XYZ file of C-alpha atoms in Angstrom:
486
model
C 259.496 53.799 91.323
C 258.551 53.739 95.086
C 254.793 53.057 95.650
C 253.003 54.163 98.726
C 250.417 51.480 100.041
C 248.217 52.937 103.227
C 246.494 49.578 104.894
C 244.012 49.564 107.279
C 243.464 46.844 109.854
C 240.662 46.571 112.306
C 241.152 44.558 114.736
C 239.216 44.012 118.171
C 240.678 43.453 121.658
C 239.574 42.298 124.339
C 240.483 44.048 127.891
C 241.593 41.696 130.542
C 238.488 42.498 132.019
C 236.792 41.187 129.436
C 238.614 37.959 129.463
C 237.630 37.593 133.444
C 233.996 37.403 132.489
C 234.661 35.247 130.069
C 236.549 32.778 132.318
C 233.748 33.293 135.185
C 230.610 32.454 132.390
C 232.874 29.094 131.773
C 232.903 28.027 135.302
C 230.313 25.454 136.767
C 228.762 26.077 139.588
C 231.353 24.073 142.281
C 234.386 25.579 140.437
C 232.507 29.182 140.345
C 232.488 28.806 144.400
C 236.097 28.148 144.783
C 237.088 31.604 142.589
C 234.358 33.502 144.719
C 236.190 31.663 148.101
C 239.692 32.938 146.123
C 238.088 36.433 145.622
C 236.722 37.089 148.859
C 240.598 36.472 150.423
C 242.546 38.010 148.164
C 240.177 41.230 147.895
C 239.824 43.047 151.776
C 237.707 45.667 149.913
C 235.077 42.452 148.929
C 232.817 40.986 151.188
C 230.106 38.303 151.376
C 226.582 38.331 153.226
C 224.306 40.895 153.454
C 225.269 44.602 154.002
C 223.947 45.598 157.230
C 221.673 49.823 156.798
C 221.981 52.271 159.732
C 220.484 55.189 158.751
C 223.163 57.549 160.683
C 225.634 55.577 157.996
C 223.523 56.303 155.101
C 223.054 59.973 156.054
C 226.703 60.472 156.710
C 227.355 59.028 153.103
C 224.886 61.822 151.458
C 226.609 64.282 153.493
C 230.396 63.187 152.547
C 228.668 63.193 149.133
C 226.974 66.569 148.971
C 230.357 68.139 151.054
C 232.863 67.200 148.740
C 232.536 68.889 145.084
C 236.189 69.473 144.650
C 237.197 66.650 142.812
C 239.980 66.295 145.384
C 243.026 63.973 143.283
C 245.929 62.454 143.862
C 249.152 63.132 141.791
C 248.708 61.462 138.760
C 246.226 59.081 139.966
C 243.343 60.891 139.012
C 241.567 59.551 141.836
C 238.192 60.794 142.784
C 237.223 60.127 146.038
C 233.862 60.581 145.899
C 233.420 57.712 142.949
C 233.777 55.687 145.606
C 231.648 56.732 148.528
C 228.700 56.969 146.381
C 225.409 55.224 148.191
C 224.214 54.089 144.757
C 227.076 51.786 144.338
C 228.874 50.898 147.509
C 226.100 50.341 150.670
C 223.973 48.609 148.298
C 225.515 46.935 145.862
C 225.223 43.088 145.616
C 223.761 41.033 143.541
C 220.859 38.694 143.726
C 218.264 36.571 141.612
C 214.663 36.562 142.033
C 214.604 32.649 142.783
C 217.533 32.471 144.882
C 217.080 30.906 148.444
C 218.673 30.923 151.451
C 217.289 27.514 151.956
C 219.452 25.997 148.874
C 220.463 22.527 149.897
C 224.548 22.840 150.204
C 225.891 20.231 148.535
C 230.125 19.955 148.738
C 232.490 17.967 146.838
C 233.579 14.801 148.854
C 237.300 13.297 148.790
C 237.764 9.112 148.274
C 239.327 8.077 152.265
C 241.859 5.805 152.578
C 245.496 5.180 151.014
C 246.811 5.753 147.327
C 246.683 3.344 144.713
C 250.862 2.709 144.732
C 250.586 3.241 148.641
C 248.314 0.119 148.898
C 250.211 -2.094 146.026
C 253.801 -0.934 148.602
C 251.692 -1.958 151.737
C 251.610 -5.758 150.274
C 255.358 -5.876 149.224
C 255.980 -5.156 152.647
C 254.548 -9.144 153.520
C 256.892 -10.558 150.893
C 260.567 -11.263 151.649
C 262.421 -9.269 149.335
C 266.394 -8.177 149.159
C 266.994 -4.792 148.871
C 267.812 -4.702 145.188
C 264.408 -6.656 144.551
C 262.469 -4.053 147.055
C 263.967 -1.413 144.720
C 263.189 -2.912 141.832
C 259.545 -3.698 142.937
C 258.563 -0.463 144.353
C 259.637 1.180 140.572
C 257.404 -1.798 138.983
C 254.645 -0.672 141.227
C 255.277 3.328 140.789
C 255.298 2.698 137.201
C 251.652 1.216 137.249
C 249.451 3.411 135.600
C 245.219 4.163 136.254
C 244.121 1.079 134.976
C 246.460 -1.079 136.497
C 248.762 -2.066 133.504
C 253.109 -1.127 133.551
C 252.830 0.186 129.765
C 256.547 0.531 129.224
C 259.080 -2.363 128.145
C 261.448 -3.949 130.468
C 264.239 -2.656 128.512
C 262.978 1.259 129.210
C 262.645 0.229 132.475
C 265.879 -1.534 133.406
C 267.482 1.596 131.619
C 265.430 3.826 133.917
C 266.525 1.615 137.349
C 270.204 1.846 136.658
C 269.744 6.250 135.915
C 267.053 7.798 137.819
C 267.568 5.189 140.656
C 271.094 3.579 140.499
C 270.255 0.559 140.387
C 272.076 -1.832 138.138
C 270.502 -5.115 136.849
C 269.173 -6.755 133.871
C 265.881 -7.813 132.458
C 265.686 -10.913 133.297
C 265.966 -10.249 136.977
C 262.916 -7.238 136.644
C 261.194 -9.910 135.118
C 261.293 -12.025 138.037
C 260.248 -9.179 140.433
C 257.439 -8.431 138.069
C 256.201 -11.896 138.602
C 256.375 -10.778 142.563
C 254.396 -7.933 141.693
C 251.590 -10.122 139.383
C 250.773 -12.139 142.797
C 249.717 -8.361 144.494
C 245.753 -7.404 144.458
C 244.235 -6.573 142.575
C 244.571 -9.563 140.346
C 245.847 -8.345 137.059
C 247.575 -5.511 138.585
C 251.057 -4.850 136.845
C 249.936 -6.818 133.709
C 251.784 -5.688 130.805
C 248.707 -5.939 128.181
C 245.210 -6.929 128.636
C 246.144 -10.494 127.352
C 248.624 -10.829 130.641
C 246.085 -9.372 132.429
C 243.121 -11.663 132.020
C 245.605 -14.582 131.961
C 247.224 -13.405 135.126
C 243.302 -13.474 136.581
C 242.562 -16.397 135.216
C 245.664 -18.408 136.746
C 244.312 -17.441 140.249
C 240.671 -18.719 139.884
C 240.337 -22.227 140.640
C 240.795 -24.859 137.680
C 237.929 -26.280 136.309
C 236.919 -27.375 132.437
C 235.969 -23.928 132.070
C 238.732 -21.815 133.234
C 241.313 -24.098 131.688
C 239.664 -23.790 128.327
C 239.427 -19.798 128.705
C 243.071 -20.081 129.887
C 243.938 -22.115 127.105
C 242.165 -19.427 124.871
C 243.495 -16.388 126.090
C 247.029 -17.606 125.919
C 247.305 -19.328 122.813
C 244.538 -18.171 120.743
C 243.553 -14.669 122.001
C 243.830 -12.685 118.107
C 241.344 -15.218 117.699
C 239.091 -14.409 120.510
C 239.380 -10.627 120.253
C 238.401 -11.234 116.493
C 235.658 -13.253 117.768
C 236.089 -15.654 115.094
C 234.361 -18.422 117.255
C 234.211 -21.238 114.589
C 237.881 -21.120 114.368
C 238.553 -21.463 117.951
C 235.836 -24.678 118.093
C 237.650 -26.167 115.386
C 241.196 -25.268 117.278
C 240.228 -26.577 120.376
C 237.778 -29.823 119.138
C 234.851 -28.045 121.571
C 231.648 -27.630 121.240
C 229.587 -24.472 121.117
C 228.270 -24.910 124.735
C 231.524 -25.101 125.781
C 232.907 -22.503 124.055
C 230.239 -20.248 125.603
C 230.723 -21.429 128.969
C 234.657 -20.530 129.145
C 233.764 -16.733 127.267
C 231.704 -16.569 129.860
C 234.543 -16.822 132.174
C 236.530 -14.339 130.532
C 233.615 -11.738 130.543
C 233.632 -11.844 134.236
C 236.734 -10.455 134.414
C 238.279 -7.171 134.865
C 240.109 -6.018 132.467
C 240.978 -2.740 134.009
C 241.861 -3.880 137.616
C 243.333 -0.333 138.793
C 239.809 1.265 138.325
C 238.447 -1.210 140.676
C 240.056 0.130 143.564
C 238.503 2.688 145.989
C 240.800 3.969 147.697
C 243.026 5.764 145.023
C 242.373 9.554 146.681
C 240.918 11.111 143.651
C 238.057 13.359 143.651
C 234.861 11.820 143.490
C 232.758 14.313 141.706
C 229.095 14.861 142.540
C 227.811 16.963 139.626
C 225.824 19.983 140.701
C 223.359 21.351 138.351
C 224.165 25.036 136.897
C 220.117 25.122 136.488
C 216.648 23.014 137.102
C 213.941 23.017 135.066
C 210.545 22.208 136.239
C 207.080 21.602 134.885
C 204.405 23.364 136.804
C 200.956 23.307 134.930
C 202.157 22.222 131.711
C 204.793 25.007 131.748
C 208.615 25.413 131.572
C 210.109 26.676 134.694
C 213.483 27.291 134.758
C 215.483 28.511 137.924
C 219.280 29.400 137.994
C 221.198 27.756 141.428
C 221.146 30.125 143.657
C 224.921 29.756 144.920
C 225.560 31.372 141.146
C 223.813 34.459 143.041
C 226.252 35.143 146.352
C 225.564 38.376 148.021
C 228.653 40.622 147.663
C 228.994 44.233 149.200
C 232.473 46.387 148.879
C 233.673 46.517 152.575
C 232.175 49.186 154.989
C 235.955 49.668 156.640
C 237.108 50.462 153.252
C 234.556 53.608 152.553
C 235.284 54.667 156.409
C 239.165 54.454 154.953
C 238.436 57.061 152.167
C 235.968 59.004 154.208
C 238.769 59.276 156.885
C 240.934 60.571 153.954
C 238.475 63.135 152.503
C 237.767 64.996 155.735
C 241.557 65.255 156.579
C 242.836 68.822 156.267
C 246.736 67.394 155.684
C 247.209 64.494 153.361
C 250.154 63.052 154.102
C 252.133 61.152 151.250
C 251.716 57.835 153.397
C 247.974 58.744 153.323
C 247.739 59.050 149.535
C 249.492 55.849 148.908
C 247.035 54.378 151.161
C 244.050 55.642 149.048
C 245.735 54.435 145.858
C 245.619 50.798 146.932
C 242.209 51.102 148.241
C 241.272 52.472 144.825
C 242.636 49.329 143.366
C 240.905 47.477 145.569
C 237.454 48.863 145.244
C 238.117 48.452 141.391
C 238.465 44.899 141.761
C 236.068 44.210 144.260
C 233.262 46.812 142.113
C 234.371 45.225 138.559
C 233.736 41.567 140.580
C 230.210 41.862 141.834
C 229.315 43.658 138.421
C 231.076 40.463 136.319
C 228.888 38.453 138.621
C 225.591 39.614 137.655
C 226.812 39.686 134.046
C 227.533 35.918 134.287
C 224.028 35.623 136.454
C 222.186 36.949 133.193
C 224.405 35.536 130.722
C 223.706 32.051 132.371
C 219.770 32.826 132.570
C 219.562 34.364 129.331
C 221.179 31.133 127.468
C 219.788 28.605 128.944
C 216.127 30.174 128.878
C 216.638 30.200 124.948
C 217.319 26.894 125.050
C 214.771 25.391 127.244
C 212.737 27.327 124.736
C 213.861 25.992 121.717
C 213.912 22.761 122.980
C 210.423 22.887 125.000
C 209.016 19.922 123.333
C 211.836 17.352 124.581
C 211.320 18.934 127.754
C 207.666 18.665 128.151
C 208.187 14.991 126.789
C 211.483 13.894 127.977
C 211.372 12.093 124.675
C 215.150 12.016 122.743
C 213.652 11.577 119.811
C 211.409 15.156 120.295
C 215.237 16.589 120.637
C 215.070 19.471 116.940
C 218.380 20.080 115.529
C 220.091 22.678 116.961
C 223.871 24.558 116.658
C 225.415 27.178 119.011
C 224.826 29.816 115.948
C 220.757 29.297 116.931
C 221.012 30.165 120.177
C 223.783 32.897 119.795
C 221.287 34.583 117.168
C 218.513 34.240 119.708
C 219.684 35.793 122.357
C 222.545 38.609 120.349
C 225.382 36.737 121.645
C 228.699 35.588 120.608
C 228.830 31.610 119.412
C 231.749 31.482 121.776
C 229.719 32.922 124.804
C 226.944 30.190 124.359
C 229.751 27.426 123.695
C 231.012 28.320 127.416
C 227.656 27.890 128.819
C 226.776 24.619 126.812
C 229.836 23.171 127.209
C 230.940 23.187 131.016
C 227.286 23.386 132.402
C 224.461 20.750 133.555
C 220.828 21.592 133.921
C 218.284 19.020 136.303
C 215.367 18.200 134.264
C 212.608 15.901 135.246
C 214.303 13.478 133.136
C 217.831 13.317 135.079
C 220.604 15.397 135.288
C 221.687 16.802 131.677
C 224.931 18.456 130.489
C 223.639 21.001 128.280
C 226.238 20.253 125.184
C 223.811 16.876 124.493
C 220.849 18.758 123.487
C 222.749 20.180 120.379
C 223.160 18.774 117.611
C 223.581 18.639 113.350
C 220.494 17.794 111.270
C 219.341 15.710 108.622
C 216.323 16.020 105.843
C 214.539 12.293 106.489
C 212.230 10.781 103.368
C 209.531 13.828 103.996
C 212.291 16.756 103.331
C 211.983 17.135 107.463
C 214.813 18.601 109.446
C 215.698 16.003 111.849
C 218.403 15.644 114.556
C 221.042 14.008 114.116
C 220.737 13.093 117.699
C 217.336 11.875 117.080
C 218.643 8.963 114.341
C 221.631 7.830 116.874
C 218.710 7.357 119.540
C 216.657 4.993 116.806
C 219.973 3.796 115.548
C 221.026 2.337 119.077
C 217.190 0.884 119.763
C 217.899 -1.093 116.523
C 221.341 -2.706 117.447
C 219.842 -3.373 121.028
C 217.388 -5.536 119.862
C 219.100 -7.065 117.371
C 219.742 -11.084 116.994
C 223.179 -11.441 118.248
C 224.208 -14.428 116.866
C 223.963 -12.690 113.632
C 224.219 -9.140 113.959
C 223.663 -6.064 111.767
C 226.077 -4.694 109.382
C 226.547 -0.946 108.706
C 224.497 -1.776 105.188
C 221.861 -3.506 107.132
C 221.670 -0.710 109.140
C 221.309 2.149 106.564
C 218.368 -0.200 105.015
C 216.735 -0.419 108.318
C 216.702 3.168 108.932
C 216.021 4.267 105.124
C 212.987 1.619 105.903
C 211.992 3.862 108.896
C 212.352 7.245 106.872
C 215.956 8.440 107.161
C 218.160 7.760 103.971
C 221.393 7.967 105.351
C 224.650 6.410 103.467
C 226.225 3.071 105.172
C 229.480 5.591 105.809
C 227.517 7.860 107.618
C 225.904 4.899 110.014
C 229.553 4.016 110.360
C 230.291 7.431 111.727
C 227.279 7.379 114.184
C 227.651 4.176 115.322
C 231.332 4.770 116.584
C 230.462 7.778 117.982
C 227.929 5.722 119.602
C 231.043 3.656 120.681
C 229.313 0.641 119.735
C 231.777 -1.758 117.739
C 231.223 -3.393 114.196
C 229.100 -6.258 113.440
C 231.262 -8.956 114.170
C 232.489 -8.002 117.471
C 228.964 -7.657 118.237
C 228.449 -11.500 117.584
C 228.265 -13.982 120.299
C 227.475 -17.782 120.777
């Protein structure tokens, strides 16, 4: 027997113009100016500044207007002319904020000067003597040296790689010797292999004293130890006593142990973060301004209405002509759908972060972490009618200047918690107390995770010694005994 099933789906799409406004509301401010800067070029129809009023211009435009009833179209194309000369959307369209100012400090995005990080490591193999088969060798140690300084690949991988990607036929032992060549470069550490070799490499260039031979002697024969912190074992190992053991971690401590991130000079964007939004306090109230570079004056381009004007009071439309007029329709699509995106993204920014300044007023009357109330995306999204997604874009790529610092907006949300009173509390709010505990705690015999969830139970929130496990390495603070020292 053949059964009919009918099945209906709904389903939602989203238009690719859609997706644009989505992709604008995610940008931050700086990255928001380069796509206006990409916009203005690629879009002749677009332009920036303020649209300068004749009134001979604005009476010709009622005219064209008022003239043309006909509906005049193009093929297919469906193109009506006068869409486009309308005064309500074309002289007069840009966008701007209430509290944007011309005055707006400009603040750009400076590059690091100087030389790469590989560039400077090649500039001192050039003052060692070197055959060519070591140069070769050397220069792929160096290019293989990663952010932090350290050559994480084996010499096997890399004597494999030397004799295909470079032709260059030799053994291990022999790139071992050029990687010694390449240990002597600066920074110290610099081509280290792990951070053992790479403290022990700094450690052999510092001058020997009882200290640094001890740490040396540490670091290369008992560094499991060390990392472990198991400091009775290593007075025991090394007959010392606990001054001197302190003395030589001391040394060690003073080291780098990611020498690559020391240098300057590696050409990588330094990035000055500039705030989305500010809030201010004026008379005991919330005042919250949007950046006014988010608010750029747009205007579609005066040549580009004269363009279809031109068109409309031709008697004879050549086919040139109307292929003309269909890619300044396209054009003063884009550039119309643009500045309209733009003040969506204006509001959508204001709108979100209003709601939660709101909802977050007392932390930032107070400035006070702990004043921080729980709060998900979902509460805001309700709030304000939006989508979660919409408010994750804001929250998540955006930074707001509060008397307290600079913010990223993501940090004021978070779970709660019910403490001993049946309270909501943030979850953000017991990390802050959890952290103020481990600070001042005795280091030479530090907390455990069950200490911990005592202390806090102690100070009203009755959380499970897992769960202070789970905050404290989110915390990226380490366990109890790596906390420990002498």
């Amino acid at each position: 027997m053949l059964k009919q099933y009918l099945q209906f789906k709904l389903s939602q799409k989203l238009s690719p113009q859609q997706i644009q406004l989505m992709k604008l509301i995610q940008l931050p401010t700086q990255a928001f100016e380069q796509r206006l800067k990409q916009e203005l070029e690629e879009n002749p129809a677009l332009e920036g500044g303020k649209e300068e009023h004749d009134s001979d211009y604005d009476s010709d435009l009622d005219n064209s207007t008022d003239d043309f009833n006909d509906n005049e179209t193009i093929n297919t194309e469906d193109i009506n002319v006068d869409e486009y000369l309308s005064d309500d959307e074309i002289p007069d369209y840009r966008t701007q904020v209430n509290n944007y100012s011309s005055d707006d400090e400009e603040k750009t995005m400076p590059y690091a000067a100087g030389t790469s990080f590989t560039q400077h490591l090649i500039n001192q193999l050039n003052t060692y003597r070197l055959s060519d088969e070591e140069r070769d060798i050397a220069e792929f140690l160096v290019g293989s040296v990663d952010e932090s300084g350290y050559i994480r690949r084996s010499l096997s991988d890399i004597t494999d790689d030397l004799a295909f990607t470079q032709n260059v036929y030799t053994d291990e032992e022999k790139v071992a010797s050029v990687l010694r060549i390449v240990h002597q470069l600066d920074p110290a550490g610099v081509g280290a292999r792990n951070l053992q070799e790479c403290l022990s490499i700094q450690l052999h260039r510092k001058e020997k004293t009882p200290d640094i031979e001890l740490a040396l002697n540490i670091i290369d024969n008992a560094f499991d130890q060390f990392t472990k912190k198991h400091y009775q074992k290593l007075i025991q190992k090394f007959d010392i006593t606990e001054a001197q053991l302190k003395d030589a971690i001391s040394e060690i401590e003073h080291l780098n142990p990611k020498p690559g991130g020391s240098y300057a000079g590696n050409n990588r964007i330094v990035e000055h973060v500039v705030p989305d939004f500010a809030i201010k306090i004026v008379d005991g109230e919330l005042e919250l301004t949007l950046n006014g570079r988010n608010a750029p004056e747009l205007h579609v381009s005066r040549e580009y209405n004269n363009m279809l004007k031109g068109y409309k009071d031709s008697k004879e439309k050549s086919s040139s002509q109307k292929d003309a007029v269909i890619f300044i329709k396209q054009k003063l699509d884009a550039a119309k759908w643009f500045i309209e995106a733009i003040k969506q993204r204006q509001q959508t920014l204001f709108v979100t972060m209003s709601a939660i300044m709101h909802y977050q007023s007392e932390y930032f009357l107070t400035g006070d972490e702990r004043n921080l109330k729980p709060m998900i995306l979902k509460d805001i999204a309700d709030e304000i009618s939006m989508d979660v997604s919409t408010v994750s874009r804001v929250a998540n790529s955006k930074y707001v200047d509060t008397p307290y610092g600079t913010k990223l907006i993501k940090e004021f949300f978070s779970e709660s918690m019910k403490n001993d009173q049946g309270e909501d509390v943030s979850t953000r709010e017991i990390k802050k107390i959890l952290e103020t505990v481990i600070e001042e705690e005795d280091k030479r015999k530090p907390l455990t995770d069950e200490a911990l969830a005592s202390i806090l139970k102690e100070k009203g929130y009755p959380i499970a010694r897992r769960t202070v496990a789970k905050y404290r390495e989110q915390l990226d603070i380490p366990v109890a005994r790596l906390r420990k020292k002498i």
